[in-house]
mmCIF file of C-alpha atoms in Angstrom:
data_model
loop_
_atom_site.group_PDB
_atom_site.id
_atom_site.type_symbol
_atom_site.label_atom_id
_atom_site.label_comp_id
_atom_site.label_asym_id
_atom_site.label_seq_id
_atom_site.Cartn_x
_atom_site.Cartn_y
_atom_site.Cartn_z
ATOM 1 C CA MET O 7 10.297 11.675 9.036
ATOM 2 C CA PRO O 8 6.935 10.455 10.199
ATOM 3 C CA GLY O 9 6.878 8.076 13.134
ATOM 4 C CA ALA O 10 4.326 5.913 14.908
ATOM 5 C CA ASP O 11 2.530 7.257 17.934
ATOM 6 C CA ALA O 12 4.192 5.600 20.927
ATOM 7 C CA ALA O 13 1.027 5.828 22.985
ATOM 8 C CA SER O 14 -0.779 3.564 20.526
ATOM 9 C CA GLN O 15 1.926 0.911 20.499
ATOM 10 C CA GLU O 16 1.115 -0.509 23.943
ATOM 11 C CA GLY O 17 4.727 -1.189 24.807
ATOM 12 C CA SER O 18 5.710 -3.629 22.090
ATOM 13 C CA CYS O 19 4.877 -4.854 18.625
ATOM 14 C CA LYS O 20 3.608 -8.209 19.841
ATOM 15 C CA ALA O 21 1.453 -6.716 22.576
ATOM 16 C CA LEU O 22 -0.186 -4.362 20.093
ATOM 17 C CA CYS O 23 -0.753 -7.134 17.575
ATOM 18 C CA ARG O 24 -2.479 -9.299 20.196
ATOM 19 C CA ASN O 25 -4.601 -6.361 21.258
ATOM 20 C CA LEU O 26 -5.629 -5.545 17.689
ATOM 21 C CA VAL O 27 -6.470 -9.154 16.873
ATOM 22 C CA SER O 28 -8.772 -9.235 19.882
ATOM 23 C CA GLN O 29 -10.601 -6.203 18.490
ATOM 24 C CA ASN O 30 -11.568 -7.864 15.215
ATOM 25 C CA GLY O 31 -14.997 -8.813 16.471
ATOM 26 C CA LEU O 32 -18.209 -7.090 15.426
ATOM 27 C CA GLN O 33 -18.282 -3.349 15.868
ATOM 28 C CA ARG O 34 -21.001 -0.757 16.131
ATOM 29 C CA GLU O 35 -22.141 0.844 12.889
ATOM 30 C CA THR O 36 -21.037 4.220 14.242
ATOM 31 C CA ALA O 37 -17.613 3.002 15.304
ATOM 32 C CA ASP O 38 -14.946 5.669 14.795
ATOM 33 C CA ILE O 39 -12.911 3.987 12.075
ATOM 34 C CA SER O 40 -10.335 6.781 12.060
ATOM 35 C CA GLN O 41 -9.279 5.821 15.584
ATOM 36 C CA SER O 42 -8.554 2.213 14.658
ATOM 37 C CA VAL O 43 -4.952 1.245 13.885
ATOM 38 C CA LEU O 44 -4.644 -1.103 10.941
ATOM 39 C CA TYR O 45 -1.727 -3.182 12.124
ATOM 40 C CA THR O 46 -1.839 -5.155 8.927
ATOM 41 C CA SER O 47 -0.878 -2.118 6.892
ATOM 42 C CA LEU O 48 2.053 -1.928 4.547
ATOM 43 C CA MET O 49 4.844 -4.092 5.943
ATOM 44 C CA GLY O 50 3.954 -3.838 9.382
ATOM 45 C CA LEU O 51 5.954 -1.832 10.451
ATOM 46 C CA LEU O 52 5.400 1.258 12.517
ATOM 47 C CA LEU O 53 4.766 -1.090 15.411
ATOM 48 C CA VAL O 54 8.289 -1.561 16.744
ATOM 49 C CA ALA O 55 8.558 -0.737 20.426
ATOM 50 C CA ASP O 56 10.573 2.272 21.531
ATOM 51 C CA ASN O 57 12.886 0.161 23.659
ATOM 52 C CA GLU O 58 13.650 -1.987 20.605
ATOM 53 C CA LYS O 59 14.364 1.045 18.438
ATOM 54 C CA GLU O 60 17.037 2.161 20.874
ATOM 55 C CA LEU O 61 19.015 -0.958 19.997
ATOM 56 C CA LEU O 62 19.522 0.312 16.453
ATOM 57 C CA ALA O 63 22.596 2.352 15.641
ATOM 58 C CA LEU O 64 21.625 4.152 12.448
ATOM 59 C CA GLY O 65 23.469 6.295 9.980
ATOM 60 C CA SER O 66 21.912 9.128 7.995
ATOM 61 C CA GLY O 67 20.322 6.798 5.445
ATOM 62 C CA ARG O 68 21.455 9.180 2.711
ATOM 63 C CA LEU O 69 23.309 6.634 0.606
ATOM 64 C CA GLY O 70 22.744 5.782 -3.034
ATOM 65 C CA LEU O 71 22.066 2.455 -4.771
ATOM 66 C CA ARG O 72 24.158 1.257 -7.693
ATOM 67 C CA ASN O 73 22.331 0.802 -10.987
ATOM 68 C CA ILE O 74 23.288 -2.699 -12.117
ATOM 69 C CA GLY O 75 21.522 -2.524 -15.471
ATOM 70 C CA ASN O 76 18.152 -0.826 -15.898
ATOM 71 C CA THR O 77 17.426 -1.197 -12.175
ATOM 72 C CA CYS O 78 16.403 2.392 -11.470
ATOM 73 C CA PHE O 79 12.857 1.096 -10.820
ATOM 74 C CA LEU O 80 14.209 -1.097 -8.023
ATOM 75 C CA ASN O 81 16.445 1.609 -6.570
ATOM 76 C CA ALA O 82 13.645 4.176 -6.388
ATOM 77 C CA ILE O 83 11.183 1.818 -4.663
ATOM 78 C CA VAL O 84 13.794 0.482 -2.243
ATOM 79 C CA GLN O 85 14.685 4.042 -1.193
ATOM 80 C CA CYS O 86 10.999 4.768 -0.527
ATOM 81 C CA LEU O 87 10.584 1.574 1.504
ATOM 82 C CA SER O 88 13.870 2.263 3.283
ATOM 83 C CA HIS O 89 12.351 5.506 4.557
ATOM 84 C CA THR O 90 9.267 3.724 5.805
ATOM 85 C CA ARG O 91 10.555 3.842 9.359
ATOM 86 C CA GLY O 92 8.632 0.896 10.758
ATOM 87 C CA LEU O 93 9.619 -1.345 7.854
ATOM 88 C CA ARG O 94 13.235 -0.354 8.232
ATOM 89 C CA ASP O 95 13.272 -1.143 11.949
ATOM 90 C CA TYR O 96 11.313 -4.369 11.484
ATOM 91 C CA CYS O 97 13.865 -5.638 8.965
ATOM 92 C CA LEU O 98 16.999 -4.372 10.707
ATOM 93 C CA LEU O 99 15.909 -5.964 13.991
ATOM 94 C CA LYS O 100 15.131 -9.220 12.141
ATOM 95 C CA SER O 101 11.760 -9.276 13.914
ATOM 96 C CA TYR O 102 10.277 -11.384 11.118
ATOM 97 C CA ARG O 103 12.367 -14.356 12.272
ATOM 98 C CA GLN O 104 10.291 -14.550 15.438
ATOM 99 C CA ASP O 105 6.966 -13.501 13.895
ATOM 100 C CA LYS O 106 6.787 -15.739 10.828
ATOM 101 C CA PHE O 107 4.797 -18.953 10.686
ATOM 102 C CA SER O 108 5.306 -19.591 6.974
ATOM 103 C CA LYS O 109 7.335 -22.665 6.069
ATOM 104 C CA GLU O 110 9.070 -20.675 3.348
ATOM 105 C CA GLU O 111 12.626 -19.621 3.988
ATOM 106 C CA PRO O 112 12.706 -15.808 4.111
ATOM 107 C CA ARG O 113 15.341 -15.571 1.383
ATOM 108 C CA LEU O 114 13.990 -12.388 -0.141
ATOM 109 C CA THR O 115 13.312 -10.792 3.227
ATOM 110 C CA GLU O 116 16.873 -11.520 4.330
ATOM 111 C CA ALA O 117 18.316 -10.085 1.116
ATOM 112 C CA PHE O 118 16.095 -7.011 1.367
ATOM 113 C CA SER O 119 17.122 -6.515 4.999
ATOM 114 C CA GLN O 120 20.760 -6.703 3.949
ATOM 115 C CA VAL O 121 20.261 -3.808 1.534
ATOM 116 C CA LEU O 122 18.604 -1.757 4.282
ATOM 117 C CA SER O 123 21.516 -2.567 6.599
ATOM 118 C CA GLY O 124 23.882 -1.100 4.029
ATOM 119 C CA LEU O 125 21.780 2.018 3.513
ATOM 120 C CA TRP O 126 21.531 2.702 7.243
ATOM 121 C CA ASP O 127 25.049 1.639 8.240
ATOM 122 C CA SER O 128 26.107 3.915 11.066
ATOM 123 C CA LYS O 129 29.738 3.813 9.883
ATOM 124 C CA GLU O 130 28.763 4.808 6.339
ATOM 125 C CA GLU O 131 32.015 3.385 4.999
ATOM 126 C CA ASP O 132 30.471 3.131 1.512
ATOM 127 C CA THR O 133 28.673 5.943 -0.265
ATOM 128 C CA VAL O 134 26.857 3.536 -2.609
ATOM 129 C CA VAL O 135 25.182 0.220 -1.795
ATOM 130 C CA ASN O 136 25.103 -2.599 -4.344
ATOM 131 C CA PRO O 137 21.662 -4.288 -4.497
ATOM 132 C CA ARG O 138 22.811 -7.128 -6.809
ATOM 133 C CA GLN O 139 22.282 -9.962 -4.314
ATOM 134 C CA PHE O 140 18.806 -8.682 -3.483
ATOM 135 C CA TYR O 141 17.870 -8.313 -7.149
ATOM 136 C CA ASN O 142 19.214 -11.767 -8.018
ATOM 137 C CA THR O 143 17.175 -13.273 -5.184
ATOM 138 C CA PHE O 144 14.095 -11.343 -6.276
ATOM 139 C CA ARG O 145 14.413 -12.611 -9.853
ATOM 140 C CA ASP O 146 14.797 -16.162 -8.564
ATOM 141 C CA VAL O 147 11.532 -16.012 -6.631
ATOM 142 C CA VAL O 148 9.726 -13.802 -9.184
ATOM 143 C CA PRO O 149 10.872 -15.007 -12.638
ATOM 144 C CA TYR O 150 8.647 -12.396 -14.294
ATOM 145 C CA PHE O 151 11.464 -9.906 -13.663
ATOM 146 C CA SER O 152 14.208 -12.014 -15.244
ATOM 147 C CA GLY O 153 16.612 -10.164 -17.504
ATOM 148 C CA TYR O 154 17.617 -6.528 -17.459
ATOM 149 C CA SER O 155 14.825 -4.903 -19.465
ATOM 150 C CA GLN O 156 12.979 -1.836 -18.189
ATOM 151 C CA GLN O 157 10.344 -2.634 -15.571
ATOM 152 C CA ASP O 158 7.483 -0.737 -13.950
ATOM 153 C CA ALA O 159 8.219 0.469 -10.419
ATOM 154 C CA GLN O 160 4.668 0.017 -9.166
ATOM 155 C CA GLU O 161 4.541 -3.546 -10.511
ATOM 156 C CA PHE O 162 7.832 -4.266 -8.784
ATOM 157 C CA LEU O 163 6.451 -2.882 -5.529
ATOM 158 C CA ARG O 164 3.373 -5.121 -5.710
ATOM 159 C CA PHE O 165 5.353 -8.254 -6.538
ATOM 160 C CA LEU O 166 7.834 -7.477 -3.766
ATOM 161 C CA LEU O 167 5.125 -6.968 -1.149
ATOM 162 C CA GLU O 168 3.287 -10.114 -2.231
ATOM 163 C CA LYS O 169 6.429 -12.239 -1.919
ATOM 164 C CA LEU O 170 7.460 -10.710 1.396
ATOM 165 C CA HIS O 171 3.919 -11.374 2.584
ATOM 166 C CA SER O 172 4.176 -15.079 1.773
ATOM 167 C CA GLU O 173 7.574 -15.358 3.468
ATOM 168 C CA ILE O 174 6.752 -13.644 6.742
ATOM 169 C CA ASN O 175 3.105 -14.654 7.087
ATOM 170 C CA ARG O 176 2.367 -15.145 10.773
ATOM 171 C CA LYS O 177 -0.489 -17.612 10.232
ATOM 172 C CA PRO O 178 -0.384 -21.344 9.346
ATOM 173 C CA TYR O 179 -2.153 -22.335 6.149
ATOM 174 C CA ILE O 180 -5.721 -23.533 6.733
ATOM 175 C CA GLN O 181 -7.612 -24.863 3.739
ATOM 176 C CA ARG O 182 -10.933 -23.129 3.382
ATOM 177 C CA PRO O 183 -14.085 -24.729 1.984
ATOM 178 C CA LEU O 184 -14.506 -24.192 -1.743
ATOM 179 C CA LYS O 185 -17.613 -22.121 -1.099
ATOM 180 C CA ASP O 186 -18.748 -20.466 2.095
ATOM 181 C CA PRO O 187 -22.274 -21.267 3.272
ATOM 182 C CA GLU O 188 -24.642 -18.761 1.715
ATOM 183 C CA GLN O 189 -26.576 -16.400 3.954
ATOM 184 C CA LYS O 190 -29.552 -15.441 1.804
ATOM 185 C CA TYR O 191 -30.440 -11.766 2.107
ATOM 186 C CA ALA O 192 -28.980 -11.614 5.619
ATOM 187 C CA ARG O 193 -29.020 -8.029 6.791
ATOM 188 C CA PHE O 194 -25.715 -7.232 8.448
ATOM 189 C CA ARG O 195 -24.469 -3.846 9.412
ATOM 190 C CA ILE O 196 -21.632 -2.897 7.100
ATOM 191 C CA SER O 197 -19.128 -2.777 9.965
ATOM 192 C CA GLU O 198 -20.171 -6.278 11.060
ATOM 193 C CA GLU O 199 -19.882 -7.657 7.546
ATOM 194 C CA ALA O 200 -16.483 -6.001 7.109
ATOM 195 C CA ALA O 201 -15.243 -7.320 10.461
ATOM 196 C CA ALA O 202 -16.389 -10.856 9.634
ATOM 197 C CA THR O 203 -14.628 -10.718 6.251
ATOM 198 C CA TRP O 204 -11.480 -9.335 7.850
ATOM 199 C CA LYS O 205 -11.511 -12.059 10.495
ATOM 200 C CA LYS O 206 -11.755 -14.681 7.758
ATOM 201 C CA HIS O 207 -8.810 -13.062 5.974
ATOM 202 C CA LEU O 208 -6.729 -13.171 9.159
ATOM 203 C CA GLU O 209 -7.290 -16.913 9.509
ATOM 204 C CA ASN O 210 -4.760 -17.500 6.733
ATOM 205 C CA ASP O 211 -2.964 -14.189 6.337
ATOM 206 C CA ASP O 212 -1.429 -12.071 9.069
ATOM 207 C CA SER O 213 1.776 -10.436 7.944
ATOM 208 C CA LYS O 214 0.835 -6.772 8.324
ATOM 209 C CA ILE O 215 0.806 -5.909 4.654
ATOM 210 C CA VAL O 216 -2.730 -4.992 3.628
ATOM 211 C CA GLY O 217 -5.700 -2.714 4.177
ATOM 212 C CA GLN O 218 -9.374 -3.306 3.367
ATOM 213 C CA LEU O 219 -11.368 -1.885 0.463
ATOM 214 C CA ARG O 220 -15.155 -1.971 0.176
ATOM 215 C CA SER O 221 -17.036 -2.355 -3.097
ATOM 216 C CA SER O 222 -20.743 -1.547 -2.787
ATOM 217 C CA LEU O 223 -23.176 -2.723 -5.472
ATOM 218 C CA HIS O 224 -26.746 -1.357 -5.741
ATOM 219 C CA CYS O 225 -29.302 -3.133 -7.933
ATOM 220 C CA SER O 226 -31.539 -0.706 -9.856
ATOM 221 C CA VAL O 227 -34.355 -3.265 -10.086
ATOM 222 C CA CYS O 228 -34.845 -4.470 -6.498
ATOM 223 C CA SER O 229 -32.687 -1.850 -4.694
ATOM 224 C CA HIS O 230 -30.668 -4.627 -3.032
ATOM 225 C CA TYR O 231 -27.278 -3.564 -1.680
ATOM 226 C CA SER O 232 -24.378 -6.024 -1.578
ATOM 227 C CA ASN O 233 -20.855 -5.424 -0.329
ATOM 228 C CA THR O 234 -17.561 -7.046 -1.231
ATOM 229 C CA PHE O 235 -14.464 -6.499 0.883
ATOM 230 C CA ASP O 236 -10.984 -6.947 -0.564
ATOM 231 C CA VAL O 237 -7.500 -6.419 0.797
ATOM 232 C CA PHE O 238 -5.178 -3.906 -0.844
ATOM 233 C CA CYS O 239 -1.546 -2.877 -0.688
ATOM 234 C CA ASP O 240 -1.978 0.349 -2.616
ATOM 235 C CA LEU O 241 -4.603 2.524 -4.212
ATOM 236 C CA SER O 242 -4.281 2.805 -7.990
ATOM 237 C CA LEU O 243 -5.943 6.072 -8.965
ATOM 238 C CA PRO O 244 -7.125 6.988 -12.460
ATOM 239 C CA ILE O 245 -6.277 10.467 -13.682
ATOM 240 C CA PRO O 246 -9.351 12.469 -14.752
ATOM 241 C CA LYS O 247 -9.125 14.297 -18.063
ATOM 242 C CA HIS O 248 -9.912 18.000 -18.092
ATOM 243 C CA SER O 249 -11.009 19.781 -21.237
ATOM 244 C CA THR O 250 -9.773 23.247 -20.250
ATOM 245 C CA SER O 251 -6.941 22.715 -17.791
ATOM 246 C CA GLY O 252 -4.111 20.226 -17.927
ATOM 247 C CA ASN O 253 -3.655 20.233 -14.149
ATOM 248 C CA VAL O 254 -5.554 18.174 -11.606
ATOM 249 C CA THR O 255 -5.372 17.638 -7.858
ATOM 250 C CA LEU O 256 -4.918 14.422 -5.898
ATOM 251 C CA LYS O 257 -8.364 15.040 -4.416
ATOM 252 C CA GLU O 258 -9.855 14.997 -7.911
ATOM 253 C CA CYS O 259 -8.134 11.662 -8.584
ATOM 254 C CA LEU O 260 -9.545 10.252 -5.339
ATOM 255 C CA ASP O 261 -13.012 11.588 -6.175
ATOM 256 C CA TYR O 262 -12.784 9.983 -9.617
ATOM 257 C CA PHE O 263 -11.675 6.676 -8.052
ATOM 258 C CA SER O 264 -14.556 6.607 -5.578
ATOM 259 C CA GLN O 265 -17.331 8.042 -7.734
ATOM 260 C CA GLU O 266 -20.398 5.962 -8.492
ATOM 261 C CA GLU O 267 -20.021 3.841 -11.622
ATOM 262 C CA ARG O 268 -23.033 2.733 -13.654
ATOM 263 C CA LEU O 269 -22.976 -0.871 -14.873
ATOM 264 C CA ASN O 270 -25.231 -2.247 -17.584
ATOM 265 C CA LYS O 271 -26.579 -5.792 -17.657
ATOM 266 C CA GLU O 272 -23.682 -7.069 -19.727
ATOM 267 C CA ASN O 273 -20.893 -6.047 -17.343
ATOM 268 C CA SER O 274 -22.620 -6.122 -13.951
ATOM 269 C CA PRO O 275 -22.386 -8.987 -11.433
ATOM 270 C CA MET O 276 -25.466 -11.089 -10.742
ATOM 271 C CA CYS O 277 -27.839 -9.561 -8.202
ATOM 272 C CA GLU O 278 -28.078 -11.784 -5.123
ATOM 273 C CA ARG O 279 -31.799 -11.110 -4.755
ATOM 274 C CA CYS O 280 -32.949 -10.994 -8.398
ATOM 275 C CA ASN O 281 -30.655 -13.898 -9.253
ATOM 276 C CA ARG O 282 -29.897 -12.346 -12.623
ATOM 277 C CA HIS O 283 -27.736 -9.654 -14.174
ATOM 278 C CA THR O 284 -29.327 -6.235 -13.806
ATOM 279 C CA GLU O 285 -28.373 -2.627 -14.281
ATOM 280 C CA SER O 286 -26.606 -1.480 -11.133
ATOM 281 C CA THR O 287 -24.251 1.073 -9.651
ATOM 282 C CA LYS O 288 -20.895 0.415 -8.014
ATOM 283 C CA ARG O 289 -18.880 2.502 -5.587
ATOM 284 C CA LEU O 290 -15.464 1.947 -3.971
ATOM 285 C CA SER O 291 -14.457 3.160 -0.510
ATOM 286 C CA ILE O 292 -11.822 2.454 2.136
ATOM 287 C CA GLN O 293 -13.166 0.340 4.979
ATOM 288 C CA ARG O 294 -9.971 0.054 7.047
ATOM 289 C CA PHE O 295 -7.354 2.767 6.977
ATOM 290 C CA PRO O 296 -3.718 1.624 7.135
ATOM 291 C CA ASN O 297 -0.963 3.471 8.962
ATOM 292 C CA ILE O 298 0.910 3.619 5.674
ATOM 293 C CA ILE O 299 -0.946 4.118 2.411
ATOM 294 C CA VAL O 300 0.666 3.922 -1.018
ATOM 295 C CA ILE O 301 -1.050 5.877 -3.795
ATOM 296 C CA HIS O 302 -0.288 4.930 -7.376
ATOM 297 C CA LEU O 303 -1.028 7.609 -9.974
ATOM 298 C CA ASN O 304 -1.980 5.550 -12.991
ATOM 299 C CA ARG O 305 -0.069 7.469 -15.655
ATOM 300 C CA PHE O 306 0.216 4.565 -18.110
ATOM 301 C CA THR O 307 -2.723 3.593 -20.315
ATOM 302 C CA THR O 308 -2.689 0.358 -22.284
ATOM 303 C CA THR O 309 -4.756 -0.159 -25.411
ATOM 304 C CA ARG O 310 -4.801 -3.039 -27.838
ATOM 305 C CA TRP O 311 -2.147 -1.406 -29.965
ATOM 306 C CA SER O 312 -0.026 0.766 -27.698
ATOM 307 C CA ILE O 313 0.933 2.081 -24.258
ATOM 308 C CA SER O 314 0.813 5.808 -23.578
ATOM 309 C CA LYS O 315 1.888 7.938 -20.614
ATOM 310 C CA SER O 316 0.097 10.877 -19.058
ATOM 311 C CA THR O 317 2.297 13.819 -18.071
ATOM 312 C CA THR O 318 -0.552 15.630 -16.327
ATOM 313 C CA TYR O 319 0.596 17.778 -13.414
ATOM 314 C CA ILE O 320 -1.087 16.441 -10.257
ATOM 315 C CA SER O 321 -0.805 18.567 -7.142
ATOM 316 C CA PHE O 322 -0.765 16.680 -3.843
ATOM 317 C CA PRO O 323 -0.571 17.810 -0.204
ATOM 318 C CA LEU O 324 2.655 17.269 1.732
ATOM 319 C CA THR O 325 0.756 17.215 5.017
ATOM 320 C CA ASN O 326 -2.791 16.565 6.219
ATOM 321 C CA LEU O 327 -4.103 14.583 3.263
ATOM 322 C CA ASP O 328 -7.625 13.772 4.478
ATOM 323 C CA LEU O 329 -8.905 10.359 3.374
ATOM 324 C CA GLY O 330 -11.892 10.452 5.728
ATOM 325 C CA PRO O 331 -14.328 11.381 2.914
ATOM 326 C CA TYR O 332 -13.407 8.118 1.172
ATOM 327 C CA GLY O 333 -14.145 5.927 4.172
ATOM 328 C CA PRO O 334 -17.334 4.761 5.908
ATOM 329 C CA VAL O 335 -20.291 7.115 6.262
ATOM 330 C CA ASP O 336 -19.804 9.792 8.945
ATOM 331 C CA CYS O 337 -16.099 8.968 9.186
ATOM 332 C CA GLU O 338 -13.943 11.492 10.984
ATOM 333 C CA ALA O 339 -10.939 13.090 9.328
ATOM 334 C CA VAL O 340 -8.154 10.581 8.630
ATOM 335 C CA LEU O 341 -4.991 12.604 8.032
ATOM 336 C CA TYR O 342 -1.795 11.526 6.305
ATOM 337 C CA ASP O 343 1.612 13.145 5.752
ATOM 338 C CA LEU O 344 3.780 12.514 2.702
ATOM 339 C CA TYR O 345 7.222 10.997 3.324
ATOM 340 C CA ALA O 346 8.345 9.505 -0.009
ATOM 341 C CA ILE O 347 7.757 9.877 -3.750
ATOM 342 C CA CYS O 348 8.714 7.607 -6.632
ATOM 343 C CA ASN O 349 9.073 9.670 -9.819
ATOM 344 C CA HIS O 350 9.088 8.606 -13.461
ATOM 345 C CA VAL O 351 10.645 10.882 -16.065
ATOM 346 C CA GLY O 352 10.674 10.238 -19.798
ATOM 347 C CA THR O 353 8.518 8.165 -22.101
ATOM 348 C CA VAL O 354 7.154 4.628 -22.047
ATOM 349 C CA ASN O 355 10.183 3.253 -23.888
ATOM 350 C CA MET O 356 12.860 5.587 -22.546
ATOM 351 C CA GLY O 357 12.076 6.290 -18.904
ATOM 352 C CA HIS O 358 13.944 6.661 -15.634
ATOM 353 C CA TYR O 359 12.885 6.369 -11.980
ATOM 354 C CA THR O 360 14.061 8.481 -9.056
ATOM 355 C CA ALA O 361 12.890 8.989 -5.487
ATOM 356 C CA CYS O 362 12.416 11.830 -3.023
ATOM 357 C CA CYS O 363 12.356 10.835 0.643
ATOM 358 C CA SER O 364 11.931 12.682 3.922
ATOM 359 C CA ASP O 365 14.124 12.177 6.981
ATOM 360 C CA GLU O 366 14.922 14.070 10.181
ATOM 361 C CA ASN O 367 16.974 16.628 8.242
ATOM 362 C CA GLY O 368 14.503 17.327 5.468
ATOM 363 C CA TRP O 369 13.958 15.970 1.976
ATOM 364 C CA CYS O 370 16.540 14.179 -0.152
ATOM 365 C CA TYR O 371 16.647 13.317 -3.875
ATOM 366 C CA TYR O 372 17.809 9.801 -4.810
ATOM 367 C CA ASN O 373 18.919 9.196 -8.396
ATOM 368 C CA ASP O 374 20.536 5.752 -8.300
ATOM 369 C CA SER O 375 23.996 6.335 -6.762
ATOM 370 C CA SER O 376 23.570 10.128 -6.641
ATOM 371 C CA VAL O 377 22.081 11.653 -3.484
ATOM 372 C CA SER O 378 21.388 15.343 -2.878
ATOM 373 C CA ALA O 379 19.227 17.550 -0.679
ATOM 374 C CA VAL O 380 16.012 18.911 -2.175
ATOM 375 C CA SER O 381 13.553 21.547 -0.983
ATOM 376 C CA GLU O 382 9.833 20.985 -0.490
ATOM 377 C CA THR O 383 9.099 23.429 -3.313
ATOM 378 C CA GLN O 384 10.811 21.054 -5.758
ATOM 379 C CA LEU O 385 8.694 17.996 -4.893
ATOM 380 C CA GLN O 386 5.605 18.883 -6.932
ATOM 381 C CA THR O 387 6.265 17.855 -10.531
ATOM 382 C CA ASN O 388 4.448 16.064 -13.332
ATOM 383 C CA GLN O 389 6.828 13.146 -12.762
ATOM 384 C CA ALA O 390 5.232 11.964 -9.497
ATOM 385 C CA TYR O 391 4.177 8.344 -9.928
ATOM 386 C CA VAL O 392 3.853 6.600 -6.536
ATOM 387 C CA LEU O 393 3.186 8.516 -3.298
ATOM 388 C CA PHE O 394 3.884 7.138 0.193
ATOM 389 C CA TYR O 395 1.828 8.602 3.059
ATOM 390 C CA GLN O 396 1.964 8.017 6.831
ATOM 391 C CA ARG O 397 -0.955 8.459 9.261
ATOM 392 C CA ASN O 398 -0.183 11.469 11.414
ATOM 393 C CA ASN O 399 -2.483 10.302 14.250
ATOM 394 C CA ILE O 400 -4.221 13.684 14.433
ATOM 395 C CA THR O 401 -7.946 13.523 13.767
ATOM 396 C CA THR O 402 -10.602 16.192 13.909
ATOM 397 C CA ARG O 403 -14.361 15.797 13.680
ATOM 398 C CA LYS O 404 -15.754 17.098 10.411
#
């Protein structure tokens, strides 16, 4: 299972967090973004000190979750998050109780941590863990998931992360002005603009859940460039359609996601310089790379009349996924290793979710209460839906 680089942790989670916050000032345009550690990545996590980890007595983690009525979507995502080592340790150590500044009671976080405690019980007295209390708490705080109808695993993941974020936020709420003072045509370096936006985000939100995405807009009339920076918990990738082959690669999905998009006057934002809607181009890129990145393969397409599912086979690397080409200009290689997969088998109306997760003894297949070993050669299927990758902390200059 992937683990955080101890050398980058500076002794403890809190020490590293303080150090990273202090580095959120303006950076050089040529700053090596691949060497930065996005401590606000998915759940935090990966920042628990080695001496704290030693306090945990862990079992194998190879326990199933009971399906309590169309809850395979929950079971699959929980297994993937359970094998996110930093998240697991953060919850089992109850570190959020000291870190949080939110006035909300961490009801969902406590219930989620209880499920993880059962899955990683060193005694392993039970072979199956019942997530009912966690699911009941989740439905209380997110009524959208009330009932026992089929739900989308990726939607569940997003709602779960958003609620956990609000519960364990480490920043007090500060009301911002309705509109920031405008800086007409100010020429900032992209890294400076990104750092300033990130700093503003951290004023109200600091719970280690998000990364930063850059949207660049280029006006075709006056050639003005404008940038918008947004936080993200996952990357939702469209699946390109091939006329001759039914198979695509994850790289092709990433290329499709980040390719330049042409916008006409009707659907383009207003140009800051022209002060009117103009034809423009838009491109997305990753500005800050998280330690954990979740990639959603957007297999479901919704039209006015129906929802359809793509069963396209998408090949993806198990190791050394390089996201550097999708970052800032001249970015070094940013390498990731796969450690968990959420699969969806079946149709839109009759589907089922499972998970494949990596641990110290190899890969394991989780199908609700059933758990079995699986080989790496069995991981690549047309059922892959959500991929979980961990930074491997090895970078090479392109």
